[in-house]
Each structure stands twice: as C-alpha cells, then as structure tokens.
C-alpha cells in the first residue's frame, strides 16, 4: 500500500505535515484509501456460493454470499480435528495483544455481526447444512442490530408515539438510573410485540430462567451473544433516543416518523465514523489517521453496491482475541460463563462496562491462543471454508498483492507453527484460507496478521464509504439537519458518544480500543 515502504524518518514529518495542513490531509487520506482498496478487483464479483460458474443468480441473488475468488477443491486435506492444535491455547496461559484492549473485539464483534450473517440451518426443521452457504445480510453497515433487518422488526422496536417528548424514539426501559432495551421474554415466552424479531442465536442453550429473563429485545439475533456486544447496542440505543429528542426540540412541527428517520440517518453515519476513525485507525499499522470523508468515494471506481463475501465471513472470526476471563465491575468471569448473559452489563452500568473493557488487554489474535470455551468455533469455521470450497490461502495472498509463500517458513517466523503446518499439509499451496489467516504473525503496530489486515482494509473502506447516506447528493443538511451534520463532524470516538449518554460523568475514565501504554514503533 502507499505508505508501506516509507522509512520512519520520512513518515514522521509527513504525518506531522498532514495533521497541520487540512487540505493536504484530505488529499493524502483519499490517496491512501484508494491505494488500499485498489489492491484487488472491485465489485461486482463474478462468482457467489450458489454456483461454481458465473450465472444470473450468482450476479444478482444476494441471499448467497459473493466470492473474491472462484470455488476450488483442495485434495488431500487433513481432518478438521487435526488442525485444532494450531488454534488451541497452550499450557501456561494466553498470550496478550501488545496493542488492543477488550473494547477492540467487543466493537469488532458488534460491527461484523450486523452484516456478516451466515444463514444458520434450523435443525428442528431438518434444514440442510448447505444453507450455511447463504446469508441473511442487508449487505450494509446499517445498525440493523439496533433497528432490525426488516421493516416489521423496525416497527416492533419503535415506540411510535406522537406525544411531545416521545416522537421518534425506540422502546426502552429504565433499570435504576440506566436506560436499556426492553426484555424480550415474559415468563419464558417472547412478548407478543416482539414476535417479528429473529430469535437470538443460542437462546435454546440458556437453561437459567433468570438469565433468560434478562435477554434484551434487540434487532439482531447475535447481539445478546455476550454482554460486551449488548453493551455496544445499548450505547447506540441511547444515542438514537438522545438524537431524536434534539431533533424533536428543534423541529416542533415534525411528526414521529420524520423524527425517527432523521435520527436513524444520523446514528448510522455516526457509527460509520467510529468504524473508520477509531476502529480502522486502531488496526492500521500506519500513524496516519484516516478520516471518514464521504467525498473519497463519490467518484471512485470502487464505489459499487455492497455484497458480503464468503471470505469476509471467515476472516472475521477472531475468537483468539477473547481472553480466558473478563472482569465486569470488579468480578472476574470465565469467558464461557458470560455467553448469552446480560446480567454483568446491567450490574456494571454502561459507563463502568466501557471502562472495564478498556482497562483489560485483549489476547493476541492468531495461532495457539484460542480459549478452550471457543475452540469449537474454530472447527466450525474450517468446516465452513470447506463447505464453500474457498480457494487456498496462497491464492488470496497473491490476489491482494502479497507474495505467495514458497516455503512454510514464509507463513510464520514461529518454528512451532512451521512444524505444525509441515506435519499436516504437503506444501504451502495446500494450506487452507482460514488456517493460513491465523497461522501468520501479527504485523508490527497492528493487532492483525498481514493477510487479514490487507483484506479487512479493502472491505472496510469499500463497504463503509459506499453507504447510501454518504453519497454525494444525500450527505447534506436536508438529510441530517444542521444539528445532525455538526454532530457528525464533531464525533470521532466511542468516548464522545458515551459521554453524551452516561447518567454520571466519565471523569478521567479511559475509553479506548488501544492500551494506554502502547506506543507507535517508528
């Protein structure tokens, strides 16, 4: 990419100049983003998971996941169970990430669960496992965990009131001084008003009636999966209702529908700003701070309709980032014990929850580091890659402009990883996509390995900046109101949003994806 080859002595003064001169900053921002996205083919992709060849269905039916590369059968692969030791955390404990706090995987999971939505077969209906080649995505960064992915779900989540002080709001409840979503269940049964919502994934495994009673009515079926994911949705729930109140106050003649739609527009763009200006800047190994400048995409050749790929659904399975234990409000919980349990979030409150996630180190992403409770998900991911006949790891390296591995030593500098790969694969060309992604070493100044980093950057910019709300004739005060545009311009971090939505002052609490002691290595 554009800045990859610059030495530190040249990069440092360039970054300082860019930060001081806004015109140059915008030009460099656009040039670097374009260099990132242009490393591979632009959408629309010729293939999808429906056929092994180009067809009208593969080009138009978005229920099937798109493909960056065509389907490939890799002969002689080891059994998935033989690959488990590559992911399994070694005796002696986890290896911590040098850069990231637990707020990083919390945000990453919330982001990706909203639009990377592999279709899950319903075993009670005897649905075939091949349904996993399909998806239930809207293919947009649209805050569907908050608003629902269908119009009926959005209606179920809205308050729908024309009373002053209630217009445009989403339904909430108060627990003490805190505002949360309503509960989904009443006496173990889904409330009638929420029957159109997708059933939360994994809810059948919740045996504790009290735990079940604290499942929130959310727009996404994956948002209750962990309290730190529910934490993110709670933040944007409060922000939507706060924005709606400001819009209503400034536009007394507006009805519930217009207040809601305008607040929704603003909240989605605020989320996209956080994706680019906090999340992408956290994973980027460059000291240049990316900007969520809509104009970058207006005339870009890569500004094409979004369509989530099967490769993207695999490379975002970052289970090894999650530490064995997570602290909530002074209590340590084994990570497996918090699955589908919102009670730690409710007990801590939103501000304390964000501070707790920001104070804990994430685990290092990659080989030999997945918590035992999450190891089964790695095997499912390998099976998913095979089901979708994803091309080998080496092919994707070449596709995004990285060198093909000629030797196993080209994959990782860790002798244990090299020895493992040599034992299970005949050559580097046989290594599967998912295995190769996590066998690599992390990049200096980034929490991600090289191929994941390159592909995430491509898809993140080309999915986020192509949002319809950022298009040239939509991104204006008529869409967002002058108040909304000002707030979009002045919001850059999760802390900015949390400070507006906490019942108590944040004080000096550190809210960040990056560890306090981390420093950029020039």
Coordinates of C-alpha atoms in Angstrom, one line a residue:
X1 CA 0.0 0.0 0.0
X2 CA 1.0 3.6 -0.4
X3 CA 2.8 4.1 2.9
X4 CA 4.1 0.6 3.4
X5 CA 7.6 1.3 2.1
X6 CA 8.3 4.7 3.6
X7 CA 11.0 4.7 6.3
X8 CA 10.3 6.2 9.7
X9 CA 12.5 9.2 9.2
X10 CA 10.4 10.2 6.2
X11 CA 7.0 9.1 7.5
X12 CA 7.1 11.0 10.8
X13 CA 7.4 14.5 9.2
X14 CA 4.9 13.6 6.6
X15 CA 2.3 12.7 9.3
X16 CA 3.1 15.9 11.2
X17 CA 2.5 18.0 8.0
X18 CA -0.7 16.1 7.2
X19 CA -2.0 16.8 10.7
X20 CA -1.3 20.5 10.4
X21 CA -2.5 21.2 6.9
X22 CA -6.1 20.2 6.3
X23 CA -6.0 20.4 2.5
X24 CA -3.0 18.1 2.3
X25 CA -4.6 15.8 4.9
X26 CA -7.7 15.3 2.8
X27 CA -5.6 14.6 -0.3
X28 CA -3.3 12.1 1.4
X29 CA -6.4 10.5 3.1
X30 CA -8.0 9.9 -0.3
X31 CA -4.8 8.7 -1.9
X32 CA -4.1 6.2 0.8
X33 CA -7.7 4.9 0.9
X34 CA -7.7 4.4 -2.8
X35 CA -4.4 2.6 -2.7
X36 CA -5.8 0.3 0.0
X37 CA -9.0 -0.6 -1.9
X38 CA -7.3 -0.9 -5.3
X39 CA -5.1 -3.9 -4.4
X40 CA -7.8 -6.3 -5.7
X41 CA -10.7 -6.5 -8.0
X42 CA -13.7 -4.2 -7.4
X43 CA -17.3 -5.3 -7.0
X44 CA -19.4 -6.8 -8.5
X45 CA -17.6 -10.1 -8.1
X46 CA -18.3 -12.7 -10.9
X47 CA -19.0 -15.5 -8.5
X48 CA -21.1 -16.4 -5.5
X49 CA -21.6 -19.5 -3.4
X50 CA -24.7 -20.6 -5.5
X51 CA -22.8 -21.9 -8.5
X52 CA -19.2 -22.8 -9.4
X53 CA -19.6 -20.6 -12.5
X54 CA -21.0 -17.2 -13.5
X55 CA -24.8 -17.2 -13.7
X56 CA -27.5 -14.6 -13.5
X57 CA -28.3 -15.9 -10.0
X58 CA -24.6 -15.6 -8.9
X59 CA -24.7 -12.0 -10.1
X60 CA -28.0 -10.9 -8.6
X61 CA -29.2 -13.1 -5.7
X62 CA -27.7 -11.7 -2.6
X63 CA -29.1 -14.4 -0.4
X64 CA -25.9 -16.2 -1.5
X65 CA -22.5 -14.9 -0.4
X66 CA -20.3 -13.4 -3.0
X67 CA -16.7 -14.7 -3.7
X68 CA -13.5 -12.9 -4.2
X69 CA -12.0 -16.0 -5.9
X70 CA -13.8 -18.9 -7.7
X71 CA -14.6 -22.2 -5.8
X72 CA -11.7 -24.7 -5.6
X73 CA -11.4 -28.3 -4.4
X74 CA -8.2 -28.8 -2.4
X75 CA -7.3 -32.5 -2.4
X76 CA -5.9 -34.4 0.5
X77 CA -6.9 -32.1 3.3
X78 CA -6.4 -33.3 6.9
X79 CA -9.4 -33.8 9.2
X80 CA -10.6 -30.6 10.8
X81 CA -9.8 -32.1 14.2
X82 CA -6.2 -32.5 13.2
X83 CA -6.0 -28.7 12.8
X84 CA -7.3 -27.9 16.3
X85 CA -3.9 -27.8 18.0
X86 CA -2.9 -24.8 15.8
X87 CA -5.6 -22.8 17.5
X88 CA -5.6 -24.3 21.0
X89 CA -4.2 -22.2 23.7
X90 CA -1.0 -23.7 25.1
X91 CA -0.5 -24.6 28.7
X92 CA 0.8 -21.6 30.6
X93 CA -1.9 -19.2 29.6
X94 CA -2.8 -16.9 26.8
X95 CA -0.5 -14.5 25.0
X96 CA -1.8 -10.9 25.3
X97 CA -2.1 -8.5 22.5
X98 CA 0.5 -5.8 22.6
X99 CA -1.9 -3.1 21.3
X100 CA -5.6 -3.8 21.9
X101 CA -7.9 -3.6 24.9
X102 CA -11.0 -5.8 25.2
X103 CA -13.0 -2.9 23.7
X104 CA -11.5 -3.8 20.3
X105 CA -13.0 -7.3 20.0
X106 CA -16.2 -6.0 21.6
X107 CA -16.6 -3.4 18.8
X108 CA -15.4 -5.8 16.1
X109 CA -18.0 -8.4 17.0
X110 CA -20.8 -5.8 17.1
X111 CA -19.8 -4.4 13.7
X112 CA -19.4 -7.7 11.9
X113 CA -22.4 -9.5 13.4
X114 CA -24.6 -6.8 11.8
X115 CA -23.8 -7.5 8.2
X116 CA -21.8 -10.8 8.1
X117 CA -24.7 -13.0 8.7
X118 CA -24.2 -16.6 7.7
X119 CA -27.6 -18.3 7.5
X120 CA -28.0 -20.9 10.3
X121 CA -29.9 -24.0 9.5
X122 CA -32.8 -24.8 11.8
X123 CA -32.1 -28.4 12.9
X124 CA -35.7 -28.8 14.3
X125 CA -36.9 -28.2 10.8
X126 CA -34.3 -30.6 9.4
X127 CA -32.7 -27.9 7.3
X128 CA -29.5 -28.9 5.4
X129 CA -26.1 -27.7 6.5
X130 CA -25.6 -26.4 3.0
X131 CA -27.8 -23.4 4.0
X132 CA -24.6 -22.0 5.5
X133 CA -23.6 -21.0 2.0
X134 CA -26.3 -18.4 2.2
X135 CA -26.7 -15.3 4.3
X136 CA -29.4 -13.1 5.9
X137 CA -27.5 -9.9 5.4
X138 CA -28.7 -6.5 4.2
X139 CA -25.1 -6.0 3.0
X140 CA -24.9 -2.6 4.5
X141 CA -23.4 -1.1 7.6
X142 CA -26.9 0.0 8.7
X143 CA -27.1 -0.6 12.5
X144 CA -29.5 -3.4 12.0
X145 CA -28.7 -4.8 15.5
X146 CA -30.4 -1.7 16.7
X147 CA -33.1 -1.1 14.1
X148 CA -33.7 -4.7 12.9
X149 CA -33.0 -6.0 9.4
X150 CA -36.6 -5.8 8.2
X151 CA -39.3 -3.1 8.2
X152 CA -41.5 -5.3 10.5
X153 CA -38.7 -5.6 13.0
X154 CA -38.1 -1.9 13.0
X155 CA -41.8 -1.3 13.7
X156 CA -41.7 -3.7 16.6
X157 CA -38.7 -1.8 18.2
X158 CA -40.1 1.7 17.8
X159 CA -42.2 3.5 20.4
X160 CA -44.4 5.0 17.7
X161 CA -45.8 7.9 19.7
X162 CA -46.9 11.4 18.7
X163 CA -46.7 12.7 22.2
X164 CA -44.2 15.5 22.9
X165 CA -41.0 14.1 24.4
X166 CA -41.6 10.6 22.7
X167 CA -41.5 11.2 19.0
X168 CA -39.0 9.2 17.0
X169 CA -37.9 7.1 19.9
X170 CA -37.1 3.4 20.2
X171 CA -38.6 1.4 23.1
X172 CA -36.6 1.3 26.3
X173 CA -36.9 0.5 30.0
X174 CA -35.1 2.0 33.0
X175 CA -33.2 -0.1 35.4
X176 CA -32.2 2.2 38.2
X177 CA -30.6 5.3 36.6
X178 CA -29.7 3.4 33.4
X179 CA -31.6 3.1 30.1
X180 CA -31.7 -0.3 28.4
X181 CA -33.7 -2.1 25.8
X182 CA -36.9 -3.9 26.9
X183 CA -36.6 -7.5 27.8
X184 CA -37.6 -10.0 25.1
X185 CA -39.3 -12.5 27.3
X186 CA -42.1 -12.5 29.8
X187 CA -42.5 -15.7 31.9
X188 CA -40.2 -17.5 29.4
X189 CA -42.3 -16.6 26.4
X190 CA -41.4 -14.0 23.8
X191 CA -43.6 -11.0 24.2
X192 CA -46.3 -10.5 21.5
X193 CA -44.9 -7.1 20.5
X194 CA -41.5 -8.7 19.6
X195 CA -42.7 -11.8 17.7
X196 CA -41.3 -10.4 14.4
X197 CA -37.7 -10.3 15.8
X198 CA -35.3 -13.0 15.0
X199 CA -34.9 -15.5 17.8
X200 CA -31.5 -14.9 19.5
X201 CA -28.9 -17.4 18.4
X202 CA -28.1 -19.7 21.2
X203 CA -31.1 -18.9 23.3
X204 CA -32.1 -22.6 23.3
X205 CA -29.0 -23.3 25.4
X206 CA -30.0 -20.9 28.1
X207 CA -31.3 -23.1 31.0
X208 CA -31.3 -20.5 33.8
X209 CA -34.7 -18.7 34.0
X210 CA -33.1 -15.6 35.4
X211 CA -30.5 -15.4 32.7
X212 CA -33.3 -15.9 30.1
X213 CA -35.4 -13.2 31.6
X214 CA -32.5 -10.7 31.0
X215 CA -32.3 -11.2 27.2
X216 CA -32.9 -7.9 25.5
X217 CA -35.3 -7.2 22.6
X218 CA -32.7 -6.3 20.0
X219 CA -32.9 -6.0 16.2
X220 CA -30.1 -8.5 15.7
X221 CA -30.1 -12.2 16.6
X222 CA -26.4 -12.1 17.6
X223 CA -26.4 -9.0 19.8
X224 CA -27.3 -10.9 23.0
X225 CA -24.4 -13.4 22.4
X226 CA -22.1 -11.6 25.0
X227 CA -22.6 -8.7 27.4
X228 CA -19.9 -6.7 25.7
X229 CA -21.8 -6.9 22.4
X230 CA -25.1 -5.9 24.1
X231 CA -23.1 -3.0 25.6
X232 CA -22.4 -1.6 22.2
X233 CA -26.1 -1.8 21.1
X234 CA -27.2 -0.2 24.4
X235 CA -24.9 2.8 23.7
X236 CA -26.4 3.3 20.2
X237 CA -29.9 2.8 21.5
X238 CA -29.4 5.7 24.0
X239 CA -27.7 7.8 21.3
X240 CA -30.6 7.3 18.9
X241 CA -33.1 8.4 21.5
X242 CA -31.0 11.4 22.6
X243 CA -30.7 12.5 18.9
X244 CA -34.4 12.1 18.4
X245 CA -35.0 14.3 21.4
X246 CA -32.8 17.0 19.9
X247 CA -34.4 16.7 16.5
X248 CA -37.9 17.0 18.0
X249 CA -36.9 20.0 20.1
X250 CA -35.5 21.8 17.1
X251 CA -38.4 20.9 14.7
X252 CA -41.6 21.2 16.6
X253 CA -43.8 20.5 13.6
X254 CA -42.2 17.2 12.7
X255 CA -44.2 14.0 13.3
X256 CA -42.9 10.8 14.9
X257 CA -42.0 9.3 11.5
X258 CA -39.8 12.1 10.4
X259 CA -38.0 12.5 13.7
X260 CA -37.3 8.8 13.8
X261 CA -36.0 8.6 10.2
X262 CA -33.7 11.6 10.7
X263 CA -32.3 10.3 14.0
X264 CA -31.7 7.0 12.3
X265 CA -29.8 8.6 9.4
X266 CA -27.6 10.5 11.9
X267 CA -26.9 7.4 14.1
X268 CA -25.9 5.2 11.2
X269 CA -23.4 7.8 9.9
X270 CA -22.0 8.3 13.5
X271 CA -21.5 4.5 13.6
X272 CA -19.6 4.6 10.2
X273 CA -17.5 7.4 11.5
X274 CA -16.5 5.3 14.5
X275 CA -15.8 2.4 12.2
X276 CA -13.3 4.4 10.2
X277 CA -11.9 7.0 12.6
X278 CA -11.5 4.7 15.7
X279 CA -11.7 1.1 14.6
X280 CA -9.8 1.3 11.3
X281 CA -7.3 3.7 12.8
X282 CA -6.7 1.2 15.6
X283 CA -5.9 -1.7 13.3
X284 CA -3.9 0.3 10.8
X285 CA -0.1 -0.1 11.2
X286 CA 0.4 3.5 9.9
X287 CA 0.5 6.6 12.1
X288 CA -1.6 8.4 9.6
X289 CA -5.1 9.0 11.0
X290 CA -7.8 8.0 8.4
X291 CA -10.8 10.3 8.0
X292 CA -14.4 9.2 7.2
X293 CA -14.5 11.7 4.3
X294 CA -17.6 10.8 2.1
X295 CA -16.1 12.6 -0.8
X296 CA -13.3 10.0 -1.2
X297 CA -15.8 7.5 -2.6
X298 CA -18.0 9.9 -4.7
X299 CA -16.1 9.4 -8.0
X300 CA -14.1 6.3 -7.0
X301 CA -14.2 3.3 -9.4
X302 CA -14.7 1.0 -6.4
X303 CA -18.0 2.7 -5.4
X304 CA -20.2 -0.2 -6.2
X305 CA -23.2 -1.8 -4.4
X306 CA -22.2 -3.8 -1.3
X307 CA -22.3 -7.6 -1.3
X308 CA -20.7 -9.5 1.6
X309 CA -18.3 -12.3 0.5
X310 CA -17.9 -15.8 2.0
X311 CA -14.2 -15.0 2.6
X312 CA -15.1 -12.0 4.7
X313 CA -17.4 -14.1 6.8
X314 CA -14.4 -16.4 7.6
X315 CA -11.6 -13.9 8.2
X316 CA -13.6 -12.0 10.8
X317 CA -13.8 -15.0 13.2
X318 CA -11.5 -13.5 15.8
X319 CA -12.1 -15.9 18.6
X320 CA -8.5 -15.8 19.8
X321 CA -8.8 -12.1 20.7
X322 CA -11.0 -13.0 23.7
X323 CA -9.2 -13.6 27.0
X324 CA -10.0 -16.6 29.2
X325 CA -11.5 -14.3 31.9
X326 CA -13.2 -11.0 31.6
X327 CA -13.7 -8.6 34.5
X328 CA -17.1 -6.9 35.0
X329 CA -17.5 -4.4 37.8
X330 CA -14.7 -6.0 39.9
X331 CA -15.7 -9.6 39.3
X332 CA -13.8 -12.0 37.0
X333 CA -15.9 -14.2 34.8
X334 CA -14.7 -17.2 32.7
X335 CA -15.5 -16.2 29.1
X336 CA -17.7 -19.2 28.6
X337 CA -19.9 -18.3 31.6
X338 CA -20.9 -14.9 30.0
X339 CA -22.3 -16.3 26.8
X340 CA -25.9 -15.1 26.4
X341 CA -25.8 -13.4 29.8
X342 CA -26.5 -9.7 30.1
X343 CA -26.5 -9.5 33.9
X344 CA -22.8 -8.4 34.2
X345 CA -23.6 -5.4 31.9
X346 CA -26.7 -4.5 33.8
X347 CA -24.9 -4.8 37.1
X348 CA -22.0 -2.6 36.0
X349 CA -23.9 0.0 34.1
X350 CA -22.9 1.3 30.7
X351 CA -20.0 3.7 31.7
X352 CA -18.4 1.2 34.0
X353 CA -18.8 -1.5 31.4
X354 CA -16.9 0.5 28.7
X355 CA -14.2 1.5 31.3
X356 CA -13.8 -2.2 32.2
X357 CA -13.4 -3.3 28.6
X358 CA -10.9 -0.5 28.0
X359 CA -8.8 -1.5 31.1
X360 CA -8.3 -5.1 30.1
X361 CA -5.8 -6.5 27.5
X362 CA -7.2 -8.4 24.6
X363 CA -5.5 -11.7 23.8
X364 CA -3.2 -11.9 20.7
X365 CA -5.0 -12.8 17.5
X366 CA -3.7 -15.9 15.9
X367 CA -2.2 -19.3 16.4
X368 CA -2.1 -21.2 19.7
X369 CA -4.2 -18.7 21.6
X370 CA -8.0 -19.5 21.4
X371 CA -9.7 -20.0 24.8
X372 CA -10.9 -23.6 25.3
X373 CA -14.6 -22.5 25.5
X374 CA -14.3 -21.0 22.0
X375 CA -12.2 -23.7 20.3
X376 CA -15.2 -25.5 18.8
X377 CA -16.0 -22.4 16.8
X378 CA -12.6 -22.7 15.0
X379 CA -13.5 -26.2 13.8
X380 CA -16.8 -24.9 12.6
X381 CA -15.0 -22.2 10.6
X382 CA -12.7 -24.7 9.0
X383 CA -15.8 -26.8 8.0
X384 CA -17.4 -23.6 6.6
X385 CA -14.5 -22.9 4.4
X386 CA -14.6 -26.4 3.0
X387 CA -18.3 -26.3 2.5
X388 CA -18.0 -23.1 0.5
X389 CA -14.9 -24.5 -1.4
X390 CA -12.8 -21.5 -0.6
X391 CA -9.6 -21.2 -2.6
X392 CA -6.2 -21.8 -0.8
X393 CA -4.5 -19.3 1.4
X394 CA -1.7 -18.7 -1.1
X395 CA -4.1 -17.7 -3.8
X396 CA -5.5 -14.9 -1.6
X397 CA -2.0 -13.7 -0.8
X398 CA -1.4 -13.2 -4.5
X399 CA -4.9 -11.8 -5.1
X400 CA -4.2 -8.8 -2.7
X401 CA -0.7 -8.2 -3.9
X402 CA 1.2 -10.1 -1.2
X403 CA 4.0 -12.6 -2.0
X404 CA 2.9 -16.2 -2.4
X405 CA 4.5 -18.4 0.3
X406 CA 7.2 -20.6 -1.3
X407 CA 8.1 -22.3 1.9
X408 CA 6.3 -23.0 5.2
X409 CA 8.7 -20.6 6.8
X410 CA 7.2 -17.8 4.7
X411 CA 3.9 -18.1 6.6
X412 CA 5.3 -17.6 10.1
X413 CA 8.5 -16.9 12.0
X414 CA 7.4 -19.2 14.8
X415 CA 9.1 -22.6 14.4
X416 CA 6.2 -24.3 16.2
X417 CA 3.8 -23.0 13.6
X418 CA 6.1 -24.0 10.7
X419 CA 6.5 -27.5 12.2
X420 CA 2.8 -27.9 12.6
X421 CA 2.0 -26.8 9.0
X422 CA 4.6 -29.2 7.6
X423 CA 3.1 -32.0 9.5
X424 CA -0.5 -31.5 8.2
X425 CA 0.0 -30.1 4.7
X426 CA 2.0 -31.3 1.8
X427 CA 3.0 -27.8 0.6
X428 CA 2.3 -24.2 1.3
X429 CA -0.1 -24.2 -1.7
X430 CA -2.3 -26.6 0.1
X431 CA -2.8 -24.5 3.2
X432 CA -6.5 -23.6 3.6
X433 CA -7.6 -20.0 3.7
X434 CA -8.8 -20.0 7.3
X435 CA -5.8 -21.8 8.6
X436 CA -3.3 -19.5 6.8
X437 CA -5.0 -16.4 8.1
X438 CA -4.4 -17.3 11.7
X439 CA -1.0 -19.1 11.2
X440 CA 0.6 -15.8 10.2
X441 CA 2.3 -13.5 12.7
X442 CA 0.8 -10.2 13.6
X443 CA 2.0 -7.0 11.8
X444 CA 4.1 -4.6 13.8
X445 CA 1.9 -1.7 15.1
X446 CA -1.3 -3.7 14.3
X447 CA -3.2 -6.3 16.2
X448 CA -3.8 -8.2 12.9
X449 CA -1.8 -10.7 10.8
X450 CA -0.9 -9.5 7.3
X451 CA -3.5 -11.1 5.1
X452 CA -6.3 -10.4 7.5
X453 CA -5.1 -6.8 7.7
X454 CA -5.0 -6.3 3.9
X455 CA -8.4 -7.9 3.3
X456 CA -10.1 -6.1 6.2
X457 CA -8.8 -2.7 4.9
X458 CA -10.1 -3.4 1.4
X459 CA -13.6 -4.4 2.5
X460 CA -13.9 -1.9 5.4
X461 CA -13.4 1.2 3.2
X462 CA -15.3 -0.2 0.2
X463 CA -18.2 -1.3 2.4
X464 CA -18.4 1.7 4.8
X465 CA -17.8 4.7 2.5
X466 CA -20.2 3.4 -0.2
X467 CA -23.1 3.7 2.3
X468 CA -26.1 5.5 0.6
X469 CA -26.2 8.1 3.4
X470 CA -22.7 9.2 2.4
X471 CA -23.4 9.6 -1.3
X472 CA -22.8 13.0 -3.0
X473 CA -26.4 14.1 -3.2
X474 CA -27.6 12.7 0.1
X475 CA -24.8 13.8 2.5
X476 CA -26.2 17.2 3.4
X477 CA -28.3 19.2 5.9
X478 CA -31.6 18.2 4.3
X479 CA -30.8 14.6 5.2
X480 CA -29.4 15.2 8.7
X481 CA -30.4 18.7 9.7
X482 CA -27.7 21.3 10.5
X483 CA -27.6 20.0 14.1
X484 CA -27.0 16.5 12.8
X485 CA -24.3 17.5 10.4
X486 CA -22.5 19.4 13.2
X487 CA -22.7 16.4 15.5
X488 CA -21.4 14.1 12.8
X489 CA -18.5 16.4 12.1
X490 CA -17.5 16.7 15.8
X491 CA -17.8 12.9 16.7
X492 CA -14.8 10.7 16.3
X493 CA -14.7 8.1 19.1
X494 CA -16.9 5.9 21.2
X495 CA -16.0 8.0 24.2
X496 CA -17.6 11.0 22.5
X497 CA -20.9 9.1 22.3
X498 CA -20.6 7.5 25.7
X499 CA -20.1 10.9 27.4
X500 CA -23.4 12.1 25.9
X501 CA -25.3 9.0 27.2
X502 CA -24.0 8.2 30.7
X503 CA -26.1 9.2 33.7
X504 CA -22.8 10.0 35.5
X505 CA -19.7 11.9 34.4
X506 CA -17.0 9.8 32.8
X507 CA -14.4 11.9 34.6
X508 CA -10.9 10.7 33.7
X509 CA -12.1 7.2 32.7
X510 CA -10.2 5.9 29.7
X511 CA -12.4 4.6 26.9
X512 CA -10.2 3.2 24.1
X513 CA -9.6 0.3 21.8
X514 CA -5.8 0.9 22.4
X515 CA -3.9 0.2 25.5
X516 CA -2.8 3.2 27.5
X517 CA 0.9 2.2 27.4
X518 CA 1.1 1.3 23.7
X519 CA 3.3 3.5 21.6
X520 CA 3.8 3.5 17.8
X521 CA 7.1 1.9 16.7
X522 CA 8.7 4.0 14.0

